[in-house]
Amino acid sequence: MIRSRFLTLLLLSGALSATQASAQNSRPAVIPTLREWTGGSGEYRLPNNLTILVELDKLSLVAPIAKTLGQEIRDLTGIRPTTQSTPQRNFHGIYLRLDPKLEVLGNEGYELNIGHNIELVARTETGLFYGTRTILQMLVLDRGHRSLPCGSSRDWPDYHERGFMLDVGRKFFDIKYLRQYVKFMSWYKLNDLQIHLNDNAANDYSGFRLKSEKYPDLANKDGAYSRKQISDLQDLAAQYHVQITPEIDAPAHARAFTKIRPDLGSSKLPKDHLDLTNPNTQKFMNGIWEEFIPWFRGPYVHIGADEYNGGPGSAPYYKGFINATASTIRSLGKKVRMWGGLKMAGGSAGVDRDIVVSLWYPGYQDPIESVNDGYKIINTHDGYLYIVPFAGYYYQYLNTKYLYESWKPTVFGSEKLPDYDPRVLGGMFAVWNDKAAYPYGFEDVHELVKPAMPTLGEVLWAGHPKSARSYDRFAKDFQNLGDGPGVKIAAPPVIRRSGDLLFGKVCQASENTGGNFGAQNLVDGRAPTRWIASSKKAQWVSINLGSPQSISSVSLNWVPDCFASEYKISVSDDGIAWVVVYETHTGRGGSELVKFDRKPCKYIRLDCLKKAGKDGAFSLFSLEAMP
């Protein structure tokens, strides 16, 4: 009954803008691209008395979505929508409707009709929510944030698994950032936030990020989440239809556990490897799961289980650990995920098949063999989908142009599965904080992630539609759309030290380093960016001050294990004839301040002559010069 009454209201209402056009409206530039769009003419302009209509018998299911949409419309436009469950004859607004018979669009699809009013219909609350993201994106793309183009759309995703993994084990990020990322992900219709909760970093550092009552010394003092914080995060995630997947990694990457239980650490393997021949190891890890799984509401728990280099004879113990852990987790009401690493144990024979495998490196577990063995897989291929901030290996920024134009979640390097193979659940990109000791924060990570989030949202939802815009157009569109309503993450800090004469000046170097690690990073005022050059030969970098200056000291901020034990600093008036002002054969790395007699110059040059430290490169975070 309410359906027919609303259709009558659609015909009678007069909310359509007076601005009409005979041509059909082009496909809106929302992200992900709408699967189907039939353009109408003119636009629907939000009235000041905007109403969001919800059917009375679906009020408890749809009211939370209406509330979220109303808040975000208010934030964008200043309009304060009201929600009602009984249509009025002068209705002007948005009708949110559930239709359980709309099976053709699946559990995440929706229909959107924009005319004299806006009608959004879906089979589930999740589909309805995703339709609200589209409405809001249309408003953002309208510069006045008040109008939407008339037309109709049907929209649905290619893949259910559309994820992002954040390593907080090595580098802790405050819960406020995870809350921001729930909203950011949902803006581009990604739906799974995997939180990597423990790991190891250099210099014996390890992290575990949940506060334990059983083991008070397990959680890091430099940052860990309480049960209430995790609960509140999941409340927000439910509101934005994002799944939280916890990952606790063992039996490798487990130094956080061997620190508090050294008796469980292997005496023959790396410090972060648990001793799987010790029956107390499984008992201890079961206790970890039993304490923390009740914190989480989502269907999956990720057990890590990668890179256990146990050596000959270890495979039965490793496989037994995986099977016993999976059994424990299922007994606690969850499904199991793990990283692909079974080749290191001789293959999958004897391993539980009721585990979803995150395929990250085919050399450790082959995707085709995995699906043929009976596993469902998630594409997290390191060659396409790993960001390791400021490391100099893997990506700094994902190759989003390639991902947008060519990549599919069934592609694993040279190996490919059939398009839309149901054994491939989808994809997930990841941030690994291997260089946790480097001076970067969440704002720096966010800058690296920002282009990737809309790109993976596009590819995993819409694939590569024939109507796809060029990558350059796509990049402009996601810049216009931003991070979503309520997401406010500051730009990475740029700090110019008082008196520094090199800030922002033009740099040249003996080696043109690719991958965002060029010499210009030395003078950009950003703490974590760096210059990298091979140490197989002497290297130099020179900086043009632009005009003659007098310099009496230089500050070098070396990357750990990448410093020069022998180097010299020279100055020049013309960039051709150089005068050495400082030279050392005992460089110590870290932050070095070198002083010399004040010299007038227009150019300054650093020559790295001999390498010290373990890493195979010269590398500096910054170079500063003072008068």
XYZ file of C-alpha atoms in Angstrom:
627
model
C 0.000 0.000 0.000
C 2.745 2.448 0.982
C 4.534 1.640 -2.304
C 1.590 2.741 -4.473
C 0.989 5.815 -2.334
C 4.624 6.830 -2.752
C 4.518 6.434 -6.517
C 1.550 8.776 -6.542
C 3.562 11.238 -4.485
C 6.429 10.994 -6.946
C 4.090 12.104 -9.683
C 2.435 14.862 -7.685
C 5.457 16.394 -5.964
C 7.004 19.467 -7.486
C 10.581 19.230 -6.229
C 12.148 18.963 -9.668
C 14.347 21.927 -10.380
C 13.089 24.532 -12.785
C 16.368 24.016 -14.634
C 15.451 21.499 -17.348
C 17.394 20.112 -20.249
C 16.251 18.058 -23.222
C 19.478 16.032 -23.330
C 19.892 13.045 -21.092
C 22.168 13.464 -18.082
C 25.512 11.726 -18.449
C 26.626 9.039 -16.035
C 27.571 10.671 -12.699
C 31.288 10.548 -11.890
C 30.808 8.627 -8.651
C 33.290 5.979 -7.472
C 32.835 3.077 -7.968
C 31.330 3.600 -11.421
C 27.597 2.880 -11.566
C 26.959 -0.433 -13.293
C 23.834 0.813 -15.077
C 22.647 4.360 -15.639
C 19.771 5.763 -17.641
C 20.000 9.520 -17.740
C 16.964 11.707 -17.303
C 16.733 15.439 -17.913
C 17.135 18.176 -15.359
C 18.099 17.801 -11.745
C 16.568 17.196 -8.370
C 17.371 19.995 -5.946
C 17.196 19.236 -2.250
C 14.497 21.365 -0.610
C 15.110 23.065 2.703
C 12.317 20.955 4.207
C 13.918 17.698 3.046
C 12.305 14.533 4.423
C 13.725 11.013 4.517
C 10.855 8.533 4.315
C 11.097 5.035 5.815
C 8.352 2.392 5.730
C 6.808 1.901 9.146
C 7.172 -1.888 9.148
C 10.898 -1.572 8.270
C 11.594 1.332 10.598
C 13.930 -0.541 12.972
C 16.053 -1.791 10.065
C 16.223 1.355 7.961
C 16.092 4.147 10.570
C 19.837 3.872 11.383
C 20.679 4.333 7.698
C 18.284 7.280 7.464
C 19.906 8.826 10.528
C 23.426 8.496 9.118
C 22.343 9.857 5.736
C 20.564 12.770 7.390
C 23.613 13.695 9.465
C 25.880 13.614 6.434
C 23.473 15.667 4.299
C 23.390 18.216 7.091
C 27.212 18.276 7.208
C 27.419 18.750 3.429
C 24.565 21.175 2.825
C 23.402 22.673 6.094
C 19.939 21.205 5.460
C 18.505 19.357 8.457
C 16.385 16.505 7.077
C 13.551 15.031 9.092
C 12.701 11.318 9.089
C 9.130 10.112 8.867
C 7.348 6.815 8.332
C 4.077 8.095 6.891
C 4.153 9.835 3.485
C 2.519 13.224 3.212
C 0.952 14.743 0.105
C 3.580 17.499 0.005
C 6.435 15.040 0.449
C 9.786 16.328 -0.833
C 12.710 14.050 -0.243
C 14.313 10.634 -0.216
C 12.411 7.376 0.096
C 14.469 4.470 1.517
C 12.834 1.118 0.860
C 13.698 -2.541 1.424
C 12.404 -5.079 -1.063
C 13.365 -8.686 -0.167
C 12.262 -9.787 -3.648
C 15.026 -7.754 -5.306
C 17.313 -10.777 -5.428
C 18.822 -10.030 -8.825
C 21.102 -7.344 -7.324
C 22.345 -9.554 -4.498
C 22.927 -8.529 -0.905
C 24.894 -5.359 -1.694
C 23.163 -4.007 -4.789
C 20.530 -1.273 -5.014
C 18.273 0.651 -7.370
C 18.265 4.445 -7.410
C 15.646 6.596 -9.136
C 15.982 10.381 -9.176
C 13.102 12.408 -10.533
C 10.537 14.546 -8.729
C 11.863 12.818 -5.611
C 14.590 10.287 -4.837
C 13.758 6.616 -4.387
C 16.395 4.178 -3.153
C 15.504 0.496 -2.900
C 17.571 -2.574 -2.008
C 17.138 -6.133 -0.859
C 19.191 -5.588 2.324
C 20.218 -2.804 4.642
C 23.767 -3.084 3.290
C 22.615 -2.445 -0.267
C 20.525 0.455 0.938
C 23.531 1.927 2.744
C 25.708 1.704 -0.379
C 23.036 3.547 -2.308
C 23.292 6.395 0.211
C 27.035 6.631 -0.551
C 26.115 7.196 -4.187
C 23.575 9.885 -3.308
C 26.124 11.682 -1.141
C 28.844 11.453 -3.781
C 26.490 13.025 -6.313
C 25.938 15.872 -3.882
C 29.685 16.333 -3.386
C 30.233 16.455 -7.140
C 27.604 19.196 -7.363
C 29.566 22.246 -6.305
C 26.644 23.642 -4.364
C 26.030 20.262 -2.697
C 22.282 20.673 -3.272
C 21.433 18.976 -6.598
C 21.496 15.496 -8.127
C 21.107 14.668 -11.836
C 17.810 13.019 -12.709
C 18.057 9.452 -13.897
C 17.926 5.861 -12.734
C 20.575 3.325 -11.843
C 21.063 -0.268 -10.827
C 24.339 -1.025 -9.112
C 26.018 -4.092 -7.584
C 29.566 -5.354 -6.890
C 31.653 -7.890 -8.773
C 33.253 -9.230 -5.589
C 32.088 -9.403 -1.996
C 35.559 -9.176 -0.449
C 36.821 -5.601 -0.875
C 39.383 -5.052 1.811
C 42.227 -3.088 3.334
C 44.751 -4.356 5.878
C 46.615 -2.061 8.261
C 49.663 -3.206 10.219
C 49.362 -1.676 13.687
C 51.520 -4.389 15.261
C 54.767 -2.776 14.186
C 53.549 0.818 14.321
C 50.680 1.789 16.581
C 47.966 4.099 15.312
C 45.448 5.671 17.646
C 41.916 4.267 17.551
C 40.662 7.607 16.199
C 42.442 6.836 12.921
C 40.845 3.405 12.636
C 37.482 5.101 13.129
C 38.297 7.540 10.331
C 39.237 4.650 8.072
C 35.953 2.846 8.623
C 34.247 5.895 7.084
C 36.895 6.342 4.385
C 36.560 2.730 3.255
C 32.783 2.820 3.160
C 32.877 5.991 1.041
C 34.357 3.927 -1.798
C 32.332 0.807 -0.948
C 35.153 -1.231 0.577
C 33.857 -3.449 3.336
C 36.601 -5.304 5.258
C 39.164 -3.673 7.563
C 41.737 -6.265 8.629
C 43.783 -5.115 11.617
C 47.197 -6.792 11.874
C 47.538 -6.710 15.654
C 50.999 -8.112 16.345
C 54.377 -8.306 14.635
C 58.109 -7.685 14.942
C 60.311 -4.899 13.693
C 64.031 -4.141 13.713
C 66.162 -4.112 16.859
C 64.049 -6.753 18.623
C 60.992 -4.501 18.741
C 57.662 -6.296 18.861
C 54.099 -5.141 19.161
C 50.841 -6.564 20.468
C 47.931 -4.118 20.432
C 45.129 -5.563 22.592
C 45.130 -5.048 26.362
C 45.046 -8.464 28.000
C 43.664 -9.239 31.442
C 45.335 -12.660 31.474
C 48.752 -11.341 30.473
C 49.186 -7.723 31.624
C 52.675 -7.512 30.087
C 51.571 -8.652 26.627
C 50.216 -5.332 25.342
C 52.692 -2.607 24.435
C 53.065 0.348 26.729
C 53.521 2.585 23.657
C 50.020 1.827 22.431
C 47.269 -0.779 22.674
C 43.478 -0.898 22.359
C 41.067 -1.586 25.197
C 38.056 -3.843 24.791
C 35.767 -0.813 24.940
C 37.679 0.926 22.153
C 37.341 -2.158 19.964
C 33.646 -2.408 20.821
C 33.053 1.242 19.958
C 34.975 0.798 16.709
C 32.707 -2.086 15.774
C 29.615 -0.032 16.601
C 30.813 2.520 14.073
C 31.780 -0.197 11.591
C 28.273 -1.666 11.803
C 26.817 1.777 11.121
C 29.008 2.055 7.995
C 28.678 -1.615 6.953
C 32.377 -2.384 7.317
C 33.531 -5.712 8.721
C 36.392 -5.686 11.254
C 38.690 -8.691 10.851
C 41.280 -9.140 13.631
C 44.600 -10.769 12.815
C 46.831 -12.284 15.491
C 49.885 -13.746 13.786
C 51.575 -16.972 14.905
C 53.622 -19.201 14.982
C 56.157 -16.850 13.305
C 56.096 -13.059 13.761
C 55.397 -13.991 17.390
C 58.103 -12.207 19.381
C 55.427 -10.483 21.483
C 54.514 -13.937 22.808
C 58.044 -15.270 23.270
C 58.926 -12.135 25.224
C 56.443 -12.962 27.967
C 56.820 -16.727 27.570
C 60.445 -17.333 26.577
C 59.958 -21.022 27.354
C 57.688 -21.217 24.284
C 60.260 -19.774 21.891
C 62.214 -22.068 19.606
C 65.839 -22.585 20.605
C 66.867 -23.392 17.020
C 64.871 -20.888 14.950
C 64.606 -17.063 14.825
C 63.547 -15.326 18.045
C 60.026 -14.722 16.771
C 59.289 -18.427 16.119
C 57.244 -20.436 18.583
C 58.407 -23.926 19.516
C 55.714 -26.106 17.970
C 57.146 -29.276 19.501
C 56.236 -27.934 22.941
C 52.629 -28.905 23.790
C 52.338 -25.820 26.003
C 52.628 -23.606 22.897
C 49.246 -24.636 21.520
C 47.713 -24.377 24.982
C 49.027 -20.822 25.373
C 47.841 -19.711 21.923
C 44.413 -21.238 22.505
C 44.221 -19.096 25.627
C 45.017 -16.011 23.527
C 42.189 -16.824 21.123
C 39.769 -17.596 23.925
C 40.471 -14.206 25.510
C 40.281 -12.041 22.413
C 37.864 -13.645 19.960
C 34.883 -12.602 22.129
C 35.963 -8.988 21.537
C 35.094 -9.256 17.837
C 31.715 -9.578 16.124
C 32.685 -10.209 12.507
C 32.574 -13.653 10.935
C 36.331 -14.061 10.376
C 39.512 -14.272 12.424
C 42.896 -14.230 10.675
C 45.582 -16.444 12.255
C 48.574 -15.217 10.223
C 50.554 -18.502 10.001
C 53.011 -17.194 7.377
C 56.787 -17.415 7.024
C 57.415 -20.140 9.584
C 60.911 -21.259 8.553
C 60.991 -24.412 10.632
C 63.434 -26.399 8.545
C 63.476 -30.160 7.908
C 61.034 -32.157 9.965
C 58.941 -29.161 11.049
C 56.086 -29.536 8.555
C 53.926 -31.934 10.633
C 54.157 -29.640 13.662
C 53.392 -26.540 11.590
C 50.397 -28.156 9.908
C 49.216 -29.526 13.229
C 49.362 -26.037 14.708
C 47.266 -24.614 11.864
C 44.664 -27.380 12.179
C 44.415 -27.149 15.964
C 44.190 -23.339 15.847
C 41.496 -23.433 13.151
C 39.522 -25.939 15.232
C 39.753 -23.707 18.305
C 38.586 -20.649 16.381
C 35.651 -22.451 14.828
C 34.661 -23.715 18.276
C 34.456 -20.053 19.273
C 32.020 -19.315 16.446
C 34.322 -17.822 13.814
C 35.578 -18.676 10.341
C 39.315 -18.827 9.718
C 41.719 -17.011 7.424
C 45.476 -17.413 7.040
C 48.298 -16.115 4.860
C 49.401 -18.438 2.064
C 52.631 -20.165 3.042
C 52.072 -23.894 2.695
C 54.812 -24.474 0.112
C 57.298 -23.928 2.928
C 55.771 -26.976 4.600
C 55.778 -29.145 1.490
C 52.265 -28.250 0.302
C 48.725 -28.389 1.599
C 48.462 -32.132 2.224
C 47.081 -32.679 5.700
C 45.956 -29.076 6.223
C 42.356 -28.081 6.974
C 40.611 -26.943 3.777
C 37.944 -24.929 5.573
C 40.253 -21.903 5.732
C 40.214 -18.854 3.473
C 43.750 -18.187 2.225
C 45.097 -14.665 1.732
C 47.328 -15.263 -1.302
C 50.212 -12.795 -1.148
C 53.215 -14.506 -2.760
C 52.780 -17.398 -5.232
C 56.275 -18.621 -4.341
C 54.953 -19.504 -0.886
C 51.549 -20.775 -2.003
C 50.373 -21.107 -5.573
C 46.901 -19.664 -6.326
C 45.924 -22.259 -8.915
C 47.065 -25.133 -6.729
C 45.218 -23.563 -3.793
C 41.819 -23.394 -5.461
C 42.300 -26.851 -6.951
C 43.081 -28.105 -3.447
C 39.728 -26.752 -2.315
C 40.623 -23.406 -0.745
C 38.772 -20.114 -1.232
C 41.276 -17.311 -1.679
C 41.597 -13.538 -1.363
C 44.017 -11.787 -3.711
C 46.517 -9.798 -1.629
C 49.378 -10.173 -4.111
C 52.467 -8.362 -2.837
C 53.563 -7.381 -6.337
C 50.414 -5.300 -6.852
C 48.852 -4.605 -3.468
C 51.562 -4.041 -0.804
C 52.506 -0.584 0.447
C 55.556 -0.501 2.736
C 55.986 3.161 3.709
C 59.397 4.697 3.052
C 61.129 1.312 2.815
C 62.464 1.513 -0.737
C 61.160 -1.934 -1.630
C 57.609 -2.860 -2.569
C 55.444 0.163 -3.310
C 55.425 3.603 -1.782
C 52.271 4.315 -3.775
C 50.452 1.478 -5.502
C 50.532 1.540 -9.291
C 46.936 2.717 -9.349
C 46.973 3.463 -13.077
C 47.772 -0.172 -13.852
C 45.294 -1.437 -11.262
C 42.559 0.775 -12.695
C 43.188 -0.054 -16.324
C 44.277 -3.701 -16.272
C 44.381 -5.586 -12.971
C 41.785 -8.139 -11.885
C 41.534 -10.017 -8.579
C 41.996 -13.251 -10.539
C 45.480 -12.118 -11.667
C 48.483 -13.257 -9.601
C 51.484 -12.121 -11.614
C 51.983 -14.586 -14.474
C 49.281 -16.872 -13.078
C 45.631 -16.187 -13.813
C 42.360 -17.767 -12.866
C 39.169 -17.388 -14.922
C 37.377 -14.057 -14.610
C 34.871 -14.100 -11.753
C 36.078 -17.490 -10.544
C 33.850 -18.062 -7.485
C 36.814 -19.491 -5.600
C 38.363 -15.991 -5.612
C 36.392 -14.041 -3.016
C 37.906 -10.675 -3.938
C 40.938 -8.599 -3.062
C 42.625 -6.677 -0.279
C 45.499 -4.195 -0.303
C 47.818 -3.791 2.643
C 50.064 -1.375 4.504
C 53.015 -3.057 6.212
C 54.999 -0.896 8.623
C 58.315 -2.698 8.294
C 60.204 0.534 8.984
C 58.401 1.264 12.248
C 61.374 3.158 13.666
C 61.279 5.719 10.863
C 59.809 9.129 11.732
C 56.386 8.859 10.103
C 52.840 8.897 11.379
C 49.341 8.122 10.212
C 49.123 11.313 8.161
C 52.084 10.108 6.101
C 50.525 6.672 5.637
C 47.230 8.239 4.634
C 48.881 10.180 1.833
C 50.177 6.878 0.410
C 46.827 5.122 0.801
C 44.568 7.869 -0.580
C 44.871 6.987 -4.289
C 44.650 3.255 -3.587
C 41.349 3.245 -1.693
C 39.122 4.551 -4.525
C 41.058 2.515 -7.087
C 40.514 -0.798 -5.294
C 36.935 0.214 -4.599
C 36.430 0.785 -8.321
C 38.075 -2.419 -9.550
C 36.545 -4.758 -6.959
C 33.044 -3.295 -7.297
C 32.719 -2.230 -10.923
C 35.580 -4.086 -12.607
C 36.544 -2.417 -15.896
C 33.228 -1.202 -17.330
C 32.985 -0.203 -20.976
C 31.852 3.196 -19.781
C 35.026 3.677 -17.747
C 36.569 7.124 -17.761
C 40.284 7.578 -18.421
C 42.587 7.112 -15.474
C 43.444 10.827 -15.461
C 39.737 11.663 -15.279
C 39.253 9.049 -12.571
C 42.104 10.541 -10.519
C 40.546 14.001 -10.745
C 37.205 12.574 -9.682
C 38.531 10.910 -6.540
C 40.375 14.080 -5.650
C 37.058 15.926 -5.927
C 35.232 13.289 -3.881
C 37.807 13.326 -1.099
C 37.766 10.938 1.849
C 34.081 11.104 2.707
C 31.862 13.063 5.096
C 33.344 13.426 8.553
C 36.801 12.148 7.583
C 39.376 14.730 8.530
C 42.986 13.578 8.429
C 45.561 16.336 8.294
C 48.087 16.561 5.512
C 51.543 15.201 6.366
C 53.485 17.790 8.359
C 56.071 19.889 6.536
C 58.567 21.466 8.890
C 61.175 24.015 7.930
C 63.846 24.301 10.562
C 64.550 27.929 11.384
C 67.547 29.159 9.419
C 67.783 26.198 7.039
C 69.057 27.490 3.698
C 68.362 24.312 1.710
C 64.619 23.932 2.243
C 62.806 23.602 -1.085
C 65.896 24.185 -3.203
C 66.674 22.294 -6.414
C 68.687 19.081 -6.000
C 70.723 17.011 -8.438
C 72.271 13.619 -7.761
C 74.675 11.129 -9.320
C 71.909 8.530 -9.412
C 68.294 9.200 -10.364
C 66.475 7.019 -7.896
C 62.984 5.957 -8.914
C 60.020 5.041 -6.766
C 59.678 8.377 -4.923
C 63.169 8.227 -3.403
C 64.921 10.994 -5.301
C 67.295 13.623 -3.927
C 64.551 16.255 -3.711
C 63.302 14.425 -0.607
C 66.337 15.760 1.260
C 64.956 19.291 1.279
C 61.162 18.810 1.340
C 60.711 19.331 5.100
C 59.001 15.949 5.559
C 60.667 13.805 8.191
C 60.183 10.311 6.694
C 60.898 10.931 2.998
C 64.407 10.030 1.931
C 67.019 9.855 -0.777
C 68.397 6.417 -1.693
C 71.437 5.673 -3.848
C 73.348 2.454 -4.440
C 76.497 2.044 -2.325
C 78.271 -0.039 -4.975
C 80.010 3.162 -6.012
C 80.572 6.648 -4.607
C 77.506 8.887 -4.870
C 76.919 12.611 -4.699
C 74.077 15.075 -4.343
C 74.318 18.807 -4.970
C 71.894 21.592 -4.088
C 71.519 24.962 -5.775
C 70.822 27.656 -3.164
C 69.544 30.009 -5.867
C 71.688 32.944 -4.759
C 74.995 33.323 -2.866
C 74.722 32.442 0.835
C 77.195 32.020 3.694
C 77.199 28.564 5.321
C 78.965 27.422 8.513
C 77.330 24.089 9.344
C 75.508 21.185 7.766
C 73.133 18.743 9.438
C 72.837 15.211 8.009
C 70.033 12.916 9.152
C 71.045 9.429 8.029
C 68.721 6.468 7.675
C 69.742 3.662 10.098
C 72.308 1.255 8.572
C 72.491 3.346 5.399
C 75.145 5.901 6.308
C 78.530 6.771 4.858
C 81.572 6.167 7.037
C 83.559 8.350 4.625
C 82.074 11.465 3.105
C 82.926 15.054 2.266
C 81.059 18.332 1.940
C 82.052 20.878 -0.694
C 80.864 24.312 -1.778
C 80.970 26.134 -5.108
C 80.115 29.460 -6.697
C 79.286 27.980 -10.101
C 78.565 24.269 -9.565
C 81.758 23.349 -11.457
C 84.755 24.216 -9.261
C 84.350 22.784 -5.747
C 86.118 23.537 -2.468
C 86.040 20.858 0.261
C 84.972 22.358 3.610
C 84.582 19.146 5.597
C 85.781 15.555 5.242
C 85.604 12.521 7.551
C 86.604 8.863 7.611
C 84.684 8.144 10.819
C 81.077 8.926 9.990
C 78.843 7.515 12.724
C 75.365 7.725 11.155
C 72.242 8.981 12.886
C 72.038 12.771 13.098
C 75.397 14.398 12.409
C 76.081 18.117 12.729
C 79.303 19.192 11.042
C 80.785 22.654 11.465
C 83.399 24.522 9.439
C 84.616 28.038 8.781
C 81.867 30.150 7.263
C 81.988 29.959 3.469
C 80.065 31.976 0.864
C 78.645 29.800 -1.910
C 75.759 29.242 -4.316
C 76.028 25.428 -4.406
C 76.673 22.795 -1.765
C 77.546 19.148 -2.403
C 77.689 15.948 -0.369
C 79.921 13.106 -1.620
C 79.283 9.676 -0.067
C 82.541 7.788 -0.511
C 82.365 4.616 1.573
C 79.422 2.721 3.011
C 78.925 1.650 6.628
C 76.030 -0.215 8.187
C 74.227 -3.338 6.989
C 71.974 -2.000 4.259
C 73.244 -1.917 0.678
C 72.577 1.764 0.049
C 73.434 5.301 1.020
C 70.322 6.994 2.347
C 69.444 10.244 4.107
C 66.184 11.591 5.443
C 67.301 15.216 5.224
C 70.138 17.606 4.591
C 70.156 21.093 6.125
C 72.607 23.988 5.993
C 72.866 26.893 8.422
C 74.492 30.313 8.060
